[in-house]
PDB file of C-alpha atoms in Angstrom:
ATOM      1  CA  MET H  10       0.009   0.012  -0.002  1.00 52.00           C
ATOM      2  CA  ILE H  11       1.411   3.393  -0.959  1.00 56.00           C
ATOM      3  CA  GLU H  12       1.125   6.051   1.681  1.00 56.00           C
ATOM      4  CA  HIS H  13       0.048   9.418   0.341  1.00 55.00           C
ATOM      5  CA  THR H  14       1.287  12.408   2.293  1.00 59.00           C
ATOM      6  CA  GLU H  15       0.161  15.916   1.688  1.00 61.00           C
ATOM      7  CA  MET H  16       2.899  18.462   1.043  1.00 63.00           C
ATOM      8  CA  ASN H  17       2.296  22.152   1.177  1.00 70.00           C
ATOM      9  CA  ARG H  18       4.166  24.786  -0.788  1.00 72.00           C
ATOM     10  CA  ARG H  19       6.372  25.830   2.146  1.00 72.00           C
ATOM     11  CA  ALA H  20       7.497  22.229   2.872  1.00 72.00           C
ATOM     12  CA  PHE H  21       8.215  21.670  -0.821  1.00 71.00           C
ATOM     13  CA  LEU H  22      10.361  24.820  -1.108  1.00 71.00           C
ATOM     14  CA  LYS H  23      12.251  23.935   2.068  1.00 73.00           C
ATOM     15  CA  LYS H  24      13.100  20.440   0.776  1.00 73.00           C
ATOM     16  CA  ALA H  25      14.019  21.805  -2.645  1.00 71.00           C
ATOM     17  CA  ALA H  26      16.364  24.397  -1.100  1.00 68.00           C
ATOM     18  CA  ILE H  27      18.092  21.755   1.009  1.00 70.00           C
ATOM     19  CA  ALA H  28      18.512  19.419  -2.005  1.00 66.00           C
ATOM     20  CA  GLY H  29      19.662  22.268  -4.214  1.00 60.00           C
ATOM     21  CA  GLY H  30      22.190  23.460  -1.634  1.00 55.00           C
ATOM     22  CA  SER H  31      23.744  20.000  -1.311  1.00 54.00           C
ATOM     23  CA  VAL H  32      24.126  19.801  -5.107  1.00 52.00           C
ATOM     24  CA  ALA H  33      25.480  23.317  -5.495  1.00 50.00           C
ATOM     25  CA  ALA H  34      27.950  23.219  -2.600  1.00 51.00           C
ATOM     26  CA  PRO H  35      30.491  20.923  -4.282  1.00 54.00           C
ATOM     27  CA  MET H  36      30.510  23.220  -7.316  1.00 58.00           C
ATOM     28  CA  ILE H  37      32.476  25.881  -5.437  1.00 63.00           C
ATOM     29  CA  VAL H  38      36.034  24.662  -5.980  1.00 60.00           C
ATOM     30  CA  PRO H  39      39.241  26.303  -7.138  1.00 60.00           C
ATOM     31  CA  SER H  40      39.778  26.107 -10.883  1.00 58.00           C
ATOM     32  CA  SER H  41      43.142  24.365 -10.324  1.00 58.00           C
ATOM     33  CA  VAL H  42      41.272  21.367  -8.907  1.00 55.00           C
ATOM     34  CA  LEU H  43      39.478  21.068 -12.234  1.00 58.00           C
ATOM     35  CA  GLY H  44      42.720  21.255 -14.194  1.00 56.00           C
ATOM     36  CA  MET H  45      42.288  24.811 -15.391  1.00 59.00           C
ATOM     37  CA  GLY H  46      44.984  27.439 -15.695  1.00 63.00           C
ATOM     38  CA  GLY H  47      47.668  24.902 -16.621  1.00 63.00           C
ATOM     39  CA  ALA H  48      47.239  22.935 -13.390  1.00 66.00           C
ATOM     40  CA  VAL H  49      46.812  19.149 -13.401  1.00 67.00           C
ATOM     41  CA  ALA H  50      43.600  17.963 -11.781  1.00 70.00           C
ATOM     42  CA  PRO H  51      44.114  15.579  -8.833  1.00 71.00           C
ATOM     43  CA  SER H  52      42.286  12.843 -10.723  1.00 75.00           C
ATOM     44  CA  GLU H  53      44.886  13.134 -13.497  1.00 79.00           C
ATOM     45  CA  ARG H  54      47.887  13.199 -11.132  1.00 86.00           C
ATOM     46  CA  ILE H  55      50.046  10.136 -10.324  1.00 92.00           C
ATOM     47  CA  THR H  56      52.019  10.008  -7.114  1.00 94.00           C
ATOM     48  CA  LEU H  57      55.255   8.083  -7.569  1.00 95.00           C
ATOM     49  CA  GLY H  58      57.897   6.445  -5.419  1.00 97.00           C
ATOM     50  CA  GLY H  59      61.285   5.287  -6.673  1.00 96.00           C
ATOM     51  CA  ILE H  60      63.305   2.258  -5.624  1.00 96.00           C
ATOM     52  CA  GLY H  61      66.871   1.906  -6.844  1.00 95.00           C
ATOM     53  CA  MET H  62      68.210   5.396  -7.473  1.00 95.00           C
ATOM     54  CA  GLY H  63      71.581   4.430  -8.930  1.00 92.00           C
ATOM     55  CA  GLY H  64      72.542   4.705 -12.625  1.00 90.00           C
ATOM     56  CA  ARG H  65      69.382   3.527 -14.381  1.00 92.00           C
ATOM     57  CA  GLY H  66      67.060   4.752 -11.632  1.00 93.00           C
ATOM     58  CA  LYS H  67      68.544   8.234 -11.789  1.00 93.00           C
ATOM     59  CA  GLY H  68      67.823   8.483 -15.524  1.00 93.00           C
ATOM     60  CA  ASP H  69      64.320   7.060 -15.193  1.00 94.00           C
ATOM     61  CA  LEU H  70      63.561   9.428 -12.299  1.00 95.00           C
ATOM     62  CA  ARG H  71      64.687  12.402 -14.421  1.00 94.00           C
ATOM     63  CA  ALA H  72      62.267  11.284 -17.172  1.00 94.00           C
ATOM     64  CA  PHE H  73      59.379  11.011 -14.698  1.00 94.00           C
ATOM     65  CA  LEU H  74      60.123  14.434 -13.261  1.00 94.00           C
ATOM     66  CA  GLY H  75      59.704  15.861 -16.768  1.00 91.00           C
ATOM     67  CA  GLN H  76      56.163  14.476 -17.035  1.00 90.00           C
ATOM     68  CA  LYS H  77      53.287  16.790 -16.242  1.00 87.00           C
ATOM     69  CA  GLY H  78      51.000  15.207 -13.695  1.00 89.00           C
ATOM     70  CA  VAL H  79      53.656  12.998 -12.018  1.00 92.00           C
ATOM     71  CA  GLU H  80      54.443  13.899  -8.425  1.00 93.00           C
ATOM     72  CA  VAL H  81      57.414  12.060  -6.872  1.00 96.00           C
ATOM     73  CA  LEU H  82      56.825  11.698  -3.129  1.00 97.00           C
ATOM     74  CA  ALA H  83      59.651   9.407  -2.018  1.00 97.00           C
ATOM     75  CA  VAL H  84      62.832   7.654  -3.079  1.00 97.00           C
ATOM     76  CA  CYS H  85      64.568   4.565  -1.770  1.00 97.00           C
ATOM     77  CA  ASP H  86      68.082   3.160  -2.176  1.00 96.00           C
ATOM     78  CA  VAL H  87      70.329   1.084   0.076  1.00 94.00           C
ATOM     79  CA  GLN H  88      73.220   3.406  -0.800  1.00 94.00           C
ATOM     80  CA  LYS H  89      72.756   6.613   1.194  1.00 96.00           C
ATOM     81  CA  ARG H  90      74.467   8.758  -1.441  1.00 96.00           C
ATOM     82  CA  ASN H  91      72.156   7.609  -4.222  1.00 96.00           C
ATOM     83  CA  CYS H  92      69.116   8.238  -2.041  1.00 96.00           C
ATOM     84  CA  GLU H  93      70.225  11.710  -1.029  1.00 97.00           C
ATOM     85  CA  GLN H  94      71.091  12.655  -4.602  1.00 97.00           C
ATOM     86  CA  ALA H  95      67.716  11.478  -5.900  1.00 97.00           C
ATOM     87  CA  ALA H  96      65.811  13.301  -3.131  1.00 97.00           C
ATOM     88  CA  ALA H  97      67.821  16.476  -3.859  1.00 97.00           C
ATOM     89  CA  ASN H  98      66.854  16.278  -7.560  1.00 96.00           C
ATOM     90  CA  VAL H  99      63.178  15.803  -6.708  1.00 97.00           C
ATOM     91  CA  ASN H 100      63.257  18.651  -4.167  1.00 97.00           C
ATOM     92  CA  LYS H 101      64.944  20.979  -6.653  1.00 96.00           C
ATOM     93  CA  HIS H 102      62.336  20.127  -9.275  1.00 94.00           C
ATOM     94  CA  ARG H 103      59.444  20.689  -6.821  1.00 92.00           C
ATOM     95  CA  GLY H 104      60.960  23.730  -5.138  1.00 94.00           C
ATOM     96  CA  ASP H 105      60.610  22.348  -1.633  1.00 95.00           C
ATOM     97  CA  GLN H 106      62.110  19.725   0.726  1.00 95.00           C
ATOM     98  CA  SER H 107      59.206  17.274   0.826  1.00 94.00           C
ATOM     99  CA  CYS H 108      60.717  14.207  -0.853  1.00 97.00           C
ATOM    100  CA  ALA H 109      61.016  11.411   1.705  1.00 97.00           C
ATOM    101  CA  MET H 110      64.067   9.112   1.725  1.00 98.00           C
ATOM    102  CA  TYR H 111      64.124   5.426   2.644  1.00 97.00           C
ATOM    103  CA  ARG H 112      66.846   2.775   2.753  1.00 96.00           C
ATOM    104  CA  ASP H 113      64.454  -0.158   3.322  1.00 95.00           C
ATOM    105  CA  LEU H 114      62.080  -0.766   0.389  1.00 93.00           C
ATOM    106  CA  ARG H 115      59.409  -2.154   2.725  1.00 95.00           C
ATOM    107  CA  ASP H 116      58.983   1.312   4.228  1.00 97.00           C
ATOM    108  CA  ILE H 117      58.296   3.034   0.905  1.00 96.00           C
ATOM    109  CA  ILE H 118      56.042   0.213  -0.309  1.00 96.00           C
ATOM    110  CA  ALA H 119      53.954   0.569   2.895  1.00 96.00           C
ATOM    111  CA  ARG H 120      52.952   4.141   2.002  1.00 96.00           C
ATOM    112  CA  LYS H 121      49.291   4.385   1.039  1.00 95.00           C
ATOM    113  CA  ASP H 122      49.640   7.725  -0.737  1.00 94.00           C
ATOM    114  CA  ILE H 123      51.856   6.397  -3.558  1.00 95.00           C
ATOM    115  CA  ASP H 124      50.006   5.280  -6.711  1.00 94.00           C
ATOM    116  CA  ALA H 125      52.920   3.827  -8.716  1.00 95.00           C
ATOM    117  CA  MET H 126      56.495   2.702  -8.093  1.00 96.00           C
ATOM    118  CA  LEU H 127      59.583   3.115 -10.287  1.00 95.00           C
ATOM    119  CA  ILE H 128      61.741   0.049  -9.601  1.00 95.00           C
ATOM    120  CA  ALA H 129      65.222   0.177 -11.106  1.00 93.00           C
ATOM    121  CA  THR H 130      67.116  -2.286  -8.964  1.00 86.00           C
ATOM    122  CA  GLY H 131      70.110  -4.301 -10.096  1.00 77.00           C
ATOM    123  CA  ASP H 132      70.095  -8.029 -10.755  1.00 73.00           C
ATOM    124  CA  ARG H 133      72.066  -8.835  -7.600  1.00 66.00           C
TER     125      ARG H 133
END
């Protein structure tokens, strides 16, 4: 059995305003979030981590840094010098000091904010 409820004009306008407000509220966002003004929309951005920042990894990392929409968040290498050099390159490219460094690959793999991983480890 369908229940029929009577709705007056005031109740209808109140419900319509609430529904309209909830639909319109998400529309107020900065244009950069939508990918306007040369910015890359978050849905089009890939966060990247790098494992193995020696010879091949260094070149691959440089190639990724040149891609619009790729954001390198962290690097990992067992050799401290390779790790520091890679992080310095990322930080220089980004203009900040936010690139994290790891020596144990399990730590970088455990990060939930990284979408993809560059793995350029040797065969040993």
